[in-house]
Tab-separated table of C-alpha atoms and ligand atoms in Angstrom:
chain	number	residue	atom	x	y	z
A	1	MET	CA	-14.119	2.276	-8.053
A	2	ALA	CA	-15.826	1.116	-5.201
A	3	ALA	CA	-14.739	1.153	-1.610
A	4	GLY	CA	-13.122	-2.501	-0.935
A	5	SER	CA	-12.538	-3.186	-4.091
A	6	ALA	CA	-9.627	-4.525	-5.265
A	7	ASN	CA	-8.620	-1.297	-6.457
A	8	CYS	CA	-8.898	0.256	-2.682
A	9	ASP	CA	-10.316	0.058	0.648
A	10	ILE	CA	-11.907	3.183	2.515
A	11	ALA	CA	-14.406	3.212	4.796
A	12	ASN	CA	-16.429	5.094	3.183
A	13	PRO	CA	-16.745	6.636	-0.528
A	14	ALA	CA	-19.748	8.721	0.353
A	15	LEU	CA	-17.487	10.846	2.909
A	16	ALA	CA	-15.192	12.446	-1.084
A	17	ASP	CA	-17.364	16.098	-1.083
A	18	ALA	CA	-16.185	16.067	2.878
A	19	GLY	CA	-13.079	15.101	1.995
A	20	CYS	CA	-12.405	17.804	-1.190
A	21	GLY	CA	-13.259	20.268	0.028
A	22	ARG	CA	-10.738	20.392	2.761
A	23	VAL	CA	-8.196	19.358	0.235
A	24	GLU	CA	-8.652	22.296	-1.674
A	25	TRP	CA	-8.673	24.573	1.395
A	26	ALA	CA	-4.970	22.932	2.196
A	27	LEU	CA	-3.496	23.015	-1.735
A	28	GLN	CA	-4.373	26.932	-0.522
A	29	GLU	CA	-1.855	27.138	2.256
A	30	MET	CA	0.774	25.012	-0.078
A	31	PRO	CA	2.315	27.157	-2.727
A	32	VAL	CA	4.658	25.522	-3.906
A	33	LEU	CA	3.162	22.109	-4.631
A	34	ARG	CA	0.642	23.817	-6.928
A	35	GLU	CA	3.982	25.507	-8.100
A	36	LEU	CA	5.838	22.481	-9.242
A	37	ALA	CA	2.259	20.744	-10.725
A	38	ALA	CA	2.115	23.555	-12.700
A	39	ARG	CA	5.800	22.954	-14.026
A	40	PHE	CA	4.860	19.584	-13.717
A	41	ALA	CA	1.908	19.143	-15.995
A	42	GLN	CA	4.212	20.844	-18.451
A	43	GLN	CA	7.262	18.790	-18.893
A	44	ARG	CA	5.711	14.995	-17.321
A	45	PRO	CA	9.036	13.825	-15.686
A	46	LEU	CA	6.702	10.687	-13.993
A	47	GLN	CA	5.403	9.729	-16.443
A	48	GLY	CA	4.013	6.231	-16.387
A	49	VAL	CA	6.394	5.751	-13.641
A	50	ARG	CA	4.125	3.706	-10.408
A	51	ILE	CA	5.015	4.943	-6.805
A	52	SER	CA	3.928	4.061	-3.619
A	53	GLY	CA	3.116	5.920	-0.777
A	54	CYS	CA	2.755	4.604	2.814
A	55	LEU	CA	2.052	8.407	3.992
A	56	HIS	CA	-0.740	9.580	6.287
A	57	ILE	CA	-3.336	9.658	4.880
A	58	THR	CA	-3.904	13.740	5.045
A	59	THR	CA	-5.259	16.618	2.915
A	60	GLU	CA	-1.772	17.213	2.929
A	61	THR	CA	-0.519	14.042	1.388
A	62	ALA	CA	-3.849	14.372	-0.755
A	63	ASN	CA	-2.049	16.965	-2.487
A	64	LEU	CA	1.280	15.865	-2.682
A	65	ALA	CA	-0.859	12.521	-4.028
A	66	ARG	CA	-2.341	14.854	-6.971
A	67	THR	CA	0.928	16.912	-7.379
A	68	LEU	CA	3.187	13.793	-8.706
A	69	LYS	CA	0.076	12.633	-10.741
A	70	ALA	CA	-0.196	15.556	-12.653
A	71	ALA	CA	3.284	14.825	-13.444
A	72	GLY	CA	2.470	11.262	-14.830
A	73	ALA	CA	3.752	9.157	-11.965
A	74	ASP	CA	1.224	5.897	-11.677
A	75	MET	CA	0.506	6.810	-7.858
A	76	VAL	CA	-1.363	4.324	-4.871
A	77	LEU	CA	-1.269	5.285	-1.286
A	78	CYS	CA	-1.499	3.102	1.882
A	79	ALA	CA	-1.325	4.547	5.736
A	80	SER	CA	1.690	4.804	7.009
A	81	ASN	CA	-0.627	4.742	11.091
A	82	PRO	CA	-3.661	2.976	11.920
A	83	LEU	CA	-4.833	5.457	13.234
A	84	SER	CA	-3.586	8.883	11.128
A	85	THR	CA	-5.979	8.230	8.263
A	86	GLN	CA	-8.393	11.185	7.292
A	87	ASP	CA	-11.581	9.075	6.012
A	88	ASP	CA	-13.505	11.762	4.366
A	89	VAL	CA	-9.527	12.963	2.602
A	90	ALA	CA	-9.208	8.751	1.592
A	91	ALA	CA	-12.165	8.839	0.111
A	92	ALA	CA	-11.612	12.174	-1.815
A	93	LEU	CA	-8.387	10.650	-3.524
A	94	VAL	CA	-11.105	7.687	-4.206
A	95	GLU	CA	-13.392	9.256	-6.447
A	96	ARG	CA	-12.589	12.526	-6.983
A	97	TYR	CA	-9.145	13.141	-7.604
A	98	ASP	CA	-8.646	8.538	-9.216
A	99	ILE	CA	-5.848	8.046	-6.619
A	100	PRO	CA	-5.837	4.484	-5.275
A	101	VAL	CA	-5.956	4.140	-1.417
A	102	PHE	CA	-5.943	0.947	1.455
A	103	ALA	CA	-5.941	3.033	4.555
A	104	ILE	CA	-9.500	2.764	6.838
A	105	ARG	CA	-8.718	4.452	10.135
A	106	GLY	CA	-8.698	2.426	13.166
A	107	GLU	CA	-7.550	-0.890	11.121
A	108	SER	CA	-5.833	-3.308	13.115
A	109	THR	CA	-2.056	-4.494	12.450
A	110	GLU	CA	-3.524	-7.127	10.240
A	111	VAL	CA	-5.293	-4.927	8.217
A	112	TYR	CA	-2.685	-2.397	8.149
A	113	TYR	CA	-0.009	-4.681	7.041
A	114	ARG	CA	-2.461	-6.385	4.212
A	115	HIS	CA	-2.385	-2.549	3.116
A	116	ILE	CA	0.644	-2.182	2.355
A	117	ASN	CA	0.994	-5.308	0.614
A	118	ALA	CA	-2.197	-3.755	-1.372
A	119	ALA	CA	0.419	-0.804	-2.166
A	120	LEU	CA	3.268	-2.972	-3.379
A	121	ASP	CA	1.262	-5.327	-4.927
A	122	HIS	CA	1.324	-1.507	-7.335
A	123	ARG	CA	4.733	-2.971	-8.422
A	124	PRO	CA	6.337	-0.151	-7.345
A	125	VAL	CA	9.431	1.223	-9.079
A	126	ILE	CA	10.223	4.132	-6.602
A	127	THR	CA	8.324	3.881	-2.737
A	128	MET	CA	8.298	7.073	-0.562
A	129	ASP	CA	7.035	5.724	3.522
A	130	ASP	CA	7.113	7.604	7.057
A	131	GLY	CA	7.963	4.815	8.856
A	132	ALA	CA	10.198	3.062	6.350
A	133	ASP	CA	7.459	-0.142	6.547
A	134	LEU	CA	7.407	-0.139	2.724
A	135	VAL	CA	11.184	-0.695	1.892
A	136	SER	CA	11.428	-2.479	5.582
A	137	GLU	CA	7.979	-5.383	3.283
A	138	ILE	CA	11.029	-4.997	-0.385
A	139	HIS	CA	12.654	-6.396	2.355
A	140	GLN	CA	10.796	-9.269	4.152
A	141	SER	CA	8.722	-10.832	2.015
A	142	ARG	CA	8.215	-8.714	-1.185
A	143	ARG	CA	11.910	-9.324	-2.480
A	144	GLU	CA	10.945	-10.159	-5.510
A	145	LEU	CA	10.784	-6.137	-6.186
A	146	ILE	CA	13.478	-5.261	-5.520
A	147	ASP	CA	15.511	-5.383	-8.885
A	148	SER	CA	13.073	-3.241	-10.336
A	149	MET	CA	13.379	-0.580	-7.308
A	150	LEU	CA	15.265	2.933	-8.796
A	151	GLY	CA	14.646	4.166	-4.820
A	152	GLY	CA	12.478	5.193	-2.352
A	153	THR	CA	12.500	8.151	-0.388
A	154	GLU	CA	11.763	8.539	3.833
A	155	GLU	CA	10.005	11.148	5.402
A	156	THR	CA	10.751	10.964	9.076
A	157	THR	CA	13.591	10.815	11.854
A	158	THR	CA	12.472	7.214	12.783
A	159	GLY	CA	12.206	5.956	9.319
A	160	VAL	CA	15.686	7.448	8.397
A	161	LEU	CA	17.796	5.740	11.854
A	162	ARG	CA	15.459	1.986	10.834
A	163	LEU	CA	16.822	2.402	7.386
A	164	ARG	CA	20.719	3.407	8.418
A	165	ALA	CA	20.812	0.081	10.827
A	166	MET	CA	19.984	-1.743	6.962
A	167	ALA	CA	22.738	-0.023	5.081
A	168	GLU	CA	25.118	-0.336	8.040
A	169	GLN	CA	24.249	-4.527	8.030
A	170	GLY	CA	24.829	-4.060	4.532
A	171	ALA	CA	20.904	-5.399	4.547
A	172	LEU	CA	19.846	-1.808	2.285
A	173	ARG	CA	19.156	-3.578	-1.880
A	174	PHE	CA	17.461	-0.617	-2.998
A	175	PRO	CA	18.340	3.552	-2.541
A	176	VAL	CA	16.735	5.529	-0.379
A	177	ILE	CA	16.408	9.710	0.091
A	178	ALA	CA	16.338	11.106	3.716
A	179	VAL	CA	14.013	13.103	2.877
A	180	ASN	CA	13.950	14.492	6.578
A	181	ASP	CA	16.689	14.918	6.815
A	182	ALA	CA	17.373	18.152	4.401
A	183	MET	CA	17.217	21.765	6.121
A	184	THR	CA	13.131	22.470	4.334
A	185	LYS	CA	11.934	19.380	6.711
A	186	HIS	CA	12.610	18.997	9.489
A	187	LEU	CA	14.101	22.734	10.513
A	188	PHE	CA	10.499	23.344	9.340
A	189	ASP	CA	8.611	20.651	9.401
A	190	ASN	CA	9.653	18.327	12.976
A	191	ARG	CA	9.984	22.142	14.685
A	192	TYR	CA	6.963	24.421	13.738
A	193	GLY	CA	4.627	21.955	12.568
A	194	THR	CA	4.911	18.859	15.570
A	195	GLY	CA	5.011	21.559	17.284
A	196	GLN	CA	2.168	23.289	17.240
A	197	SER	CA	0.248	20.321	15.889
A	198	THR	CA	1.333	17.998	18.733
A	199	LEU	CA	-0.386	21.467	20.987
A	200	ASP	CA	-3.776	21.402	19.129
A	201	GLY	CA	-3.842	17.973	19.763
A	202	VAL	CA	-3.440	17.121	22.997
A	203	ILE	CA	-5.614	20.543	23.710
A	204	ARG	CA	-9.035	19.067	21.486
A	205	ALA	CA	-8.279	16.335	23.270
A	206	THR	CA	-8.117	17.430	26.883
A	207	ASN	CA	-9.364	21.315	26.507
A	208	ILE	CA	-7.598	21.076	29.731
A	209	LEU	CA	-5.145	24.764	30.172
A	210	LEU	CA	-2.336	24.644	29.854
A	211	ALA	CA	-1.428	27.931	31.989
A	212	GLY	CA	-0.015	27.614	35.244
A	213	LYS	CA	0.225	24.245	34.524
A	214	THR	CA	4.534	21.684	34.211
A	215	PHE	CA	3.957	20.012	31.038
A	216	THR	CA	7.463	18.111	30.565
A	217	VAL	CA	8.838	17.244	27.146
A	218	VAL	CA	10.598	14.533	26.889
A	219	GLY	CA	13.146	14.437	23.968
A	220	TYR	CA	14.436	18.114	22.719
A	221	GLY	CA	15.082	16.961	19.182
A	222	TRP	CA	13.685	19.174	16.610
A	223	CYS	CA	10.070	17.886	17.229
A	224	GLY	CA	10.579	18.527	21.134
A	225	ARG	CA	11.870	21.887	20.483
A	226	GLY	CA	8.603	23.250	19.435
A	227	ILE	CA	6.831	21.083	21.779
A	228	ALA	CA	8.261	22.869	24.073
A	229	MET	CA	8.963	25.600	22.644
A	230	ARG	CA	4.948	26.802	22.453
A	231	ALA	CA	3.387	25.154	25.157
A	232	LYS	CA	6.154	27.884	26.691
A	233	GLY	CA	3.839	30.758	24.520
A	234	HIS	CA	0.829	28.999	26.289
A	235	GLY	CA	2.133	30.006	29.873
A	236	ALA	CA	2.786	26.387	30.821
A	237	SER	CA	5.549	25.882	32.717
A	238	VAL	CA	8.243	23.584	30.873
A	239	ILE	CA	10.146	21.112	31.544
A	240	VAL	CA	12.480	19.433	29.551
A	241	THR	CA	14.568	16.198	30.214
A	242	GLU	CA	17.366	14.867	27.627
A	243	VAL	CA	19.723	11.499	27.775
A	244	ASP	CA	22.392	14.541	25.919
A	245	PRO	CA	24.362	16.578	27.164
A	246	LEU	CA	23.900	19.088	24.264
A	247	ARG	CA	20.433	18.952	23.923
A	248	ALA	CA	20.091	19.439	27.680
A	249	LEU	CA	21.968	21.836	27.475
A	250	GLU	CA	20.477	23.497	24.727
A	251	ALA	CA	17.066	23.211	26.075
A	252	ALA	CA	18.986	24.425	29.234
A	253	MET	CA	19.904	28.107	27.719
A	254	ASP	CA	17.382	28.269	25.299
A	255	GLY	CA	15.272	29.039	29.480
A	256	PHE	CA	13.486	25.293	30.408
A	257	ARG	CA	13.995	23.806	33.053
A	258	VAL	CA	15.950	19.963	33.407
A	259	MET	CA	16.219	17.251	34.890
A	260	PRO	CA	15.487	13.638	35.128
A	261	LEU	CA	12.740	12.286	33.849
A	262	LEU	CA	12.496	10.305	37.491
A	263	ALA	CA	11.758	14.085	39.481
A	264	ALA	CA	10.468	16.015	36.364
A	265	ALA	CA	6.998	12.984	37.250
A	266	ARG	CA	5.955	13.723	40.273
A	267	GLN	CA	5.599	17.365	40.364
A	268	SER	CA	4.096	17.132	35.675
A	269	ASP	CA	0.542	18.017	34.960
A	270	PHE	CA	0.575	16.858	31.467
A	271	ILE	CA	4.440	14.318	29.587
A	272	VAL	CA	4.694	14.621	26.157
A	273	THR	CA	7.639	11.965	24.387
A	274	ALA	CA	9.099	12.858	20.979
A	275	SER	CA	12.297	10.808	21.175
A	276	GLY	CA	11.871	7.942	18.474
A	277	ASP	CA	12.983	5.238	21.910
A	278	LYS	CA	11.134	2.371	23.515
A	279	HIS	CA	9.505	3.280	26.899
A	280	VAL	CA	10.839	6.439	28.067
A	281	VAL	CA	8.051	6.387	30.196
A	282	ASP	CA	8.532	3.294	32.014
A	283	THR	CA	7.003	1.741	35.285
A	284	ALA	CA	9.579	3.979	37.703
A	285	HIS	CA	7.339	6.688	36.496
A	286	LEU	CA	4.210	5.276	36.249
A	287	GLU	CA	4.186	4.961	39.868
A	288	VAL	CA	5.301	7.928	40.910
A	289	MET	CA	3.078	10.780	38.424
A	290	LYS	CA	0.211	12.914	39.831
A	291	ASP	CA	-2.553	11.814	40.271
A	292	GLY	CA	-4.271	13.174	37.182
A	293	CYS	CA	-1.273	13.295	34.703
A	294	VAL	CA	-2.237	13.148	31.483
A	295	LEU	CA	0.536	11.441	28.913
A	296	ALA	CA	0.474	12.107	24.967
A	297	ASN	CA	3.213	10.793	22.570
A	298	SER	CA	4.315	12.934	19.279
A	299	GLY	CA	7.816	10.423	18.510
A	300	HIS	CA	6.897	7.756	15.396
A	301	PHE	CA	5.285	4.765	17.225
A	302	ASN	CA	3.501	3.445	19.905
A	303	VAL	CA	6.017	2.151	22.246
A	304	GLU	CA	7.803	5.397	23.516
A	305	ILE	CA	4.731	5.392	26.377
A	306	ASN	CA	5.629	1.228	28.567
A	307	ILE	CA	1.538	0.987	27.977
A	308	PRO	CA	2.076	-2.287	29.068
A	309	ALA	CA	2.842	-1.431	31.928
A	310	LEU	CA	0.598	0.652	32.114
A	311	GLU	CA	-1.992	-1.935	32.050
A	312	ALA	CA	-0.811	-3.907	34.366
A	313	MET	CA	-0.402	-1.313	37.396
A	314	SER	CA	-3.898	-0.412	36.484
A	315	VAL	CA	-7.643	-1.866	38.030
A	316	ASP	CA	-9.849	0.283	35.724
A	317	ARG	CA	-10.448	2.000	32.367
A	318	GLN	CA	-12.383	4.036	31.362
A	319	ARG	CA	-13.349	6.793	28.104
A	320	PRO	CA	-14.694	10.146	29.125
A	321	ARG	CA	-14.270	11.807	26.027
A	322	PRO	CA	-12.014	10.382	21.921
A	323	SER	CA	-9.429	10.136	22.336
A	324	VAL	CA	-8.896	10.037	26.333
A	325	ASP	CA	-7.815	6.827	28.137
A	326	GLU	CA	-8.528	7.037	31.669
A	327	TYR	CA	-6.844	4.425	33.421
A	328	ARG	CA	-7.581	3.971	37.276
A	329	LEU	CA	-4.408	2.414	39.594
A	330	ALA	CA	-4.606	0.242	42.417
A	331	ASP	CA	-3.349	3.296	44.935
A	332	GLY	CA	-6.662	4.904	42.719
A	333	ARG	CA	-5.001	7.224	40.689
A	334	ARG	CA	-5.686	8.497	37.590
A	335	LEU	CA	-3.669	8.360	34.696
A	336	CYS	CA	-4.574	9.515	31.650
A	337	LEU	CA	-3.275	8.128	28.019
A	338	LEU	CA	-4.402	10.723	24.732
A	339	ALA	CA	-4.580	8.666	21.675
A	340	GLU	CA	-3.615	5.036	22.673
A	341	GLY	CA	-0.007	6.087	22.557
A	342	ARG	CA	0.048	7.412	19.097
A	343	LEU	CA	1.445	10.625	17.531
A	344	VAL	CA	-0.725	12.802	19.536
A	345	ASN	CA	-1.301	15.647	16.900
A	346	LEU	CA	-2.080	13.552	13.903
A	347	ALA	CA	-4.732	10.176	16.402
A	348	ALA	CA	-6.026	13.557	18.182
A	349	ALA	CA	-5.382	16.541	15.423
A	350	GLU	CA	-5.331	17.165	11.840
A	351	GLY	CA	-1.211	16.924	11.237
A	352	HIS	CA	0.591	19.358	10.929
A	353	PRO	CA	-0.667	22.243	8.909
A	354	SER	CA	-0.220	22.590	4.983
A	355	ALA	CA	1.863	25.312	5.513
A	356	VAL	CA	5.396	23.256	6.491
A	357	MET	CA	4.175	20.327	5.202
A	358	ASP	CA	4.079	22.343	1.672
A	359	MET	CA	8.582	22.569	2.221
A	360	SER	CA	8.168	18.348	2.860
A	361	PHE	CA	7.096	17.682	0.478
A	362	ALA	CA	7.999	19.753	-2.151
A	363	ASN	CA	10.495	17.692	-1.123
A	364	GLN	CA	9.467	14.427	-1.838
A	365	MET	CA	7.965	15.991	-4.950
A	366	LEU	CA	11.489	16.273	-6.031
A	367	CYS	CA	13.337	13.339	-5.472
A	368	ALA	CA	10.890	11.554	-6.663
A	369	VAL	CA	12.164	13.102	-9.700
A	370	TYR	CA	15.684	13.508	-8.996
A	371	LEU	CA	15.217	9.234	-8.891
A	372	ALA	CA	13.000	8.717	-11.641
A	373	GLY	CA	15.455	11.673	-14.066
A	374	ARG	CA	19.448	9.372	-13.284
A	375	GLU	CA	19.917	7.207	-15.535
A	376	HIS	CA	22.997	4.978	-13.123
A	377	ARG	CA	20.653	3.769	-10.151
A	378	LEU	CA	22.165	4.937	-6.854
A	379	ASP	CA	24.012	3.101	-4.788
A	380	ASN	CA	22.103	0.418	-2.456
A	381	ALA	CA	22.632	3.525	0.998
A	382	VAL	CA	20.937	6.096	2.471
A	383	HIS	CA	20.962	9.729	0.660
A	384	ASN	CA	21.378	12.836	1.701
A	385	VAL	CA	18.270	15.370	-0.343
A	386	PRO	CA	20.256	17.190	-3.035
A	387	ALA	CA	21.030	20.405	-2.312
A	388	GLU	CA	19.367	22.154	-4.637
A	389	ILE	CA	17.014	20.569	-4.226
A	390	ASP	CA	17.242	22.120	-0.908
A	391	ARG	CA	17.990	24.989	-1.961
A	392	GLU	CA	15.494	25.208	-4.190
A	393	VAL	CA	12.115	23.860	-2.236
A	394	ALA	CA	13.308	27.544	0.173
A	395	ARG	CA	13.937	29.385	-3.081
A	396	LEU	CA	10.470	28.735	-4.349
A	397	LYS	CA	8.902	28.756	-0.121
A	398	LEU	CA	10.201	32.718	0.417
A	399	ALA	CA	9.075	33.883	-3.833
A	400	ALA	CA	5.227	32.180	-2.589
A	401	MET	CA	6.342	34.550	1.141
A	402	ALA	CA	6.613	37.722	-1.001
A	403	ILE	CA	9.996	37.968	0.585
A	404	SER	CA	13.259	38.591	-1.105
A	405	ILE	CA	16.996	38.521	1.121
A	406	ASP	CA	19.742	40.139	-0.347
A	407	GLU	CA	22.468	38.712	-2.573
A	408	LEU	CA	26.263	38.542	-1.913
A	409	THR	CA	28.423	41.502	-4.225
A	410	ALA	CA	31.339	39.972	-5.836
A	411	GLN	CA	33.407	41.895	-3.648
A	412	GLN	CA	31.680	39.781	-0.148
A	413	ARG	CA	32.232	36.715	-2.165
A	414	ARG	CA	35.620	37.253	-3.158
A	415	TYR	CA	36.126	37.789	1.156
A	416	LEU	CA	34.194	34.596	2.320
A	417	SER	CA	36.684	33.217	0.303
A	418	SER	CA	39.748	33.831	1.304
A	419	TRP	CA	42.540	33.213	3.547
A	420	GLN	CA	44.512	36.838	3.126
A	421	GLU	CA	42.442	39.606	4.179
A	422	GLY	CA	42.974	40.243	8.428
A	423	THR	CA	42.275	42.860	9.620
B	501	NAD	N1	4.595	13.891	14.937
B	501	NAD	C1	4.872	14.007	13.734
B	501	NAD	O1	3.928	14.411	12.441
B	501	NAD	C2	6.401	13.931	13.629
B	501	NAD	C3	7.101	14.977	12.493
B	501	NAD	C4	8.344	14.377	12.011
B	501	NAD	C5	9.336	13.661	13.069
B	501	NAD	N2	8.375	12.378	14.558
B	501	NAD	C6	9.150	10.879	14.970
B	501	NAD	O2	9.052	12.528	15.485
B	501	NAD	C7	10.319	11.584	16.733
B	501	NAD	C8	11.333	12.557	16.998
B	501	NAD	O3	12.097	12.970	15.714
B	501	NAD	P1	13.326	14.100	16.233
B	501	NAD	O4	13.111	15.266	14.643
B	501	NAD	O5	12.569	15.531	16.742
B	501	NAD	O6	14.155	13.551	16.144
B	501	NAD	P2	16.062	14.340	17.373
B	501	NAD	O7	16.632	12.777	17.138
B	501	NAD	O8	15.674	15.226	16.675
B	501	NAD	O9	15.317	13.678	18.883
B	501	NAD	C9	14.976	13.171	19.844
B	501	NAD	C10	15.410	13.065	20.690
B	501	NAD	O10	15.206	12.492	21.947
B	501	NAD	C11	16.153	12.476	22.419
B	501	NAD	N3	15.855	11.144	23.683
B	501	NAD	C12	15.806	9.864	23.101
B	501	NAD	N4	16.114	8.859	23.963
B	501	NAD	C13	15.900	9.535	25.315
B	501	NAD	C14	15.526	9.133	26.728
B	501	NAD	N5	15.054	8.615	26.928
B	501	NAD	N6	14.548	10.688	27.004
B	501	NAD	C15	15.210	11.244	27.377
B	501	NAD	N7	15.166	11.992	25.848
B	501	NAD	C16	15.008	10.850	24.661
B	501	NAD	C17	17.785	12.098	21.456
B	501	NAD	O11	18.892	13.268	22.563
B	501	NAD	C18	17.355	13.245	20.962
B	501	NAD	O12	17.259	14.466	21.396
B	501	NAD	C19	11.005	10.632	15.992
B	501	NAD	O13	10.558	9.289	16.217
B	501	NAD	C20	10.569	10.964	14.753
B	501	NAD	O14	10.334	10.084	13.702
B	501	NAD	C21	6.849	12.680	14.467
């Protein structure tokens, strides 16, 4: 299979050896997927099931795709973000693991959608999305695929929000499982994965010391909590901005300063968005920021920072380092935007560490088997991950970490389910 052929479109097949080494390295940190691959290689529950994945093309995704293939799936992949593809991993998938990939780091929007459609030409019966682009494209322009769909799975918060909006408007024509909402996904992936890798992206891009700096996190959801926690660990003075009073209160009680972004913008050395919302950093904030302020985003889409406004305000733009665009404003201030406002942890670093993706992708794997094994199609709605899958992933991860836990005694089980017994 050659790069650019009808069966794949990748940057450079010669990178396969480098990619292979990194994929195998990541697998060492993914014991749950290894266990599932061994189990399903015997059972082959996905034999012949056509799956199209629109995911970040990283070492962890490669291991998910290999596990799906080991279970019998007929698998293709495209990218869920134009800047997150690791070209060596794409090459390894195509050249060494025989999994077609349509993804090139830095691809234009036009090529991005061409690749999504190439993945849909595979006629999937299961889609695996990170941001709902496959589901959205099927509903908007590939409706011929709808009838044969068993269902989809969705990896991230923003994708789940888009799908819920579709379901509420009666537009969703096949079932989707919200993998993001599994406990073994968002409690760990969004918090510890995004927390560590966002700081990794900011540091790799800038190499600026965080200790003693003022670091603002916009949005105190699962991702924001992790980013704030890790920035504090680096010695930064952390501010949190929120619109939800409960989350704002939680941030305050977790020890962070909480204030409106307009006040935070005046004193911040770093502002990182993780809100899943549009233009949370807007003209009014850009107008008052300190000279040299670093702006980055870890939310799904590159809309959290109002980049067109920043461009309109600036008189010059330089790229002093890869992933850093330094905008000079008319009043002489410089504002530094990382990774063009796209997911900084994937565009300027390598995304989540493998150990957290192990759990997220074990959920993906088990949900695909669940969709394929059902006698009847689920309703056309957004479904939760079945609780037994969530518990199974936690159990396998604990076992892999050699951690054992206590069990309820029969007496405790009775006590916890009774209401008569008091003091
Ligand atoms: N970078 C990654 O690898 C990665 C991983 C997981 C999720 N995500 C994405 O990160 C985003 C956040 O995910 P999450 O799971 O933390 O979501 P969440 O819903 O748990 O949290 C988002 C928070 O942002 C707050 N918010 C919304 N608008 C705001 C505004 N204008 N100002 C301040 N706060 C605002 C909300 O009140 C909420 O508390 C989503 O887009 C998600 O898809 C990225």
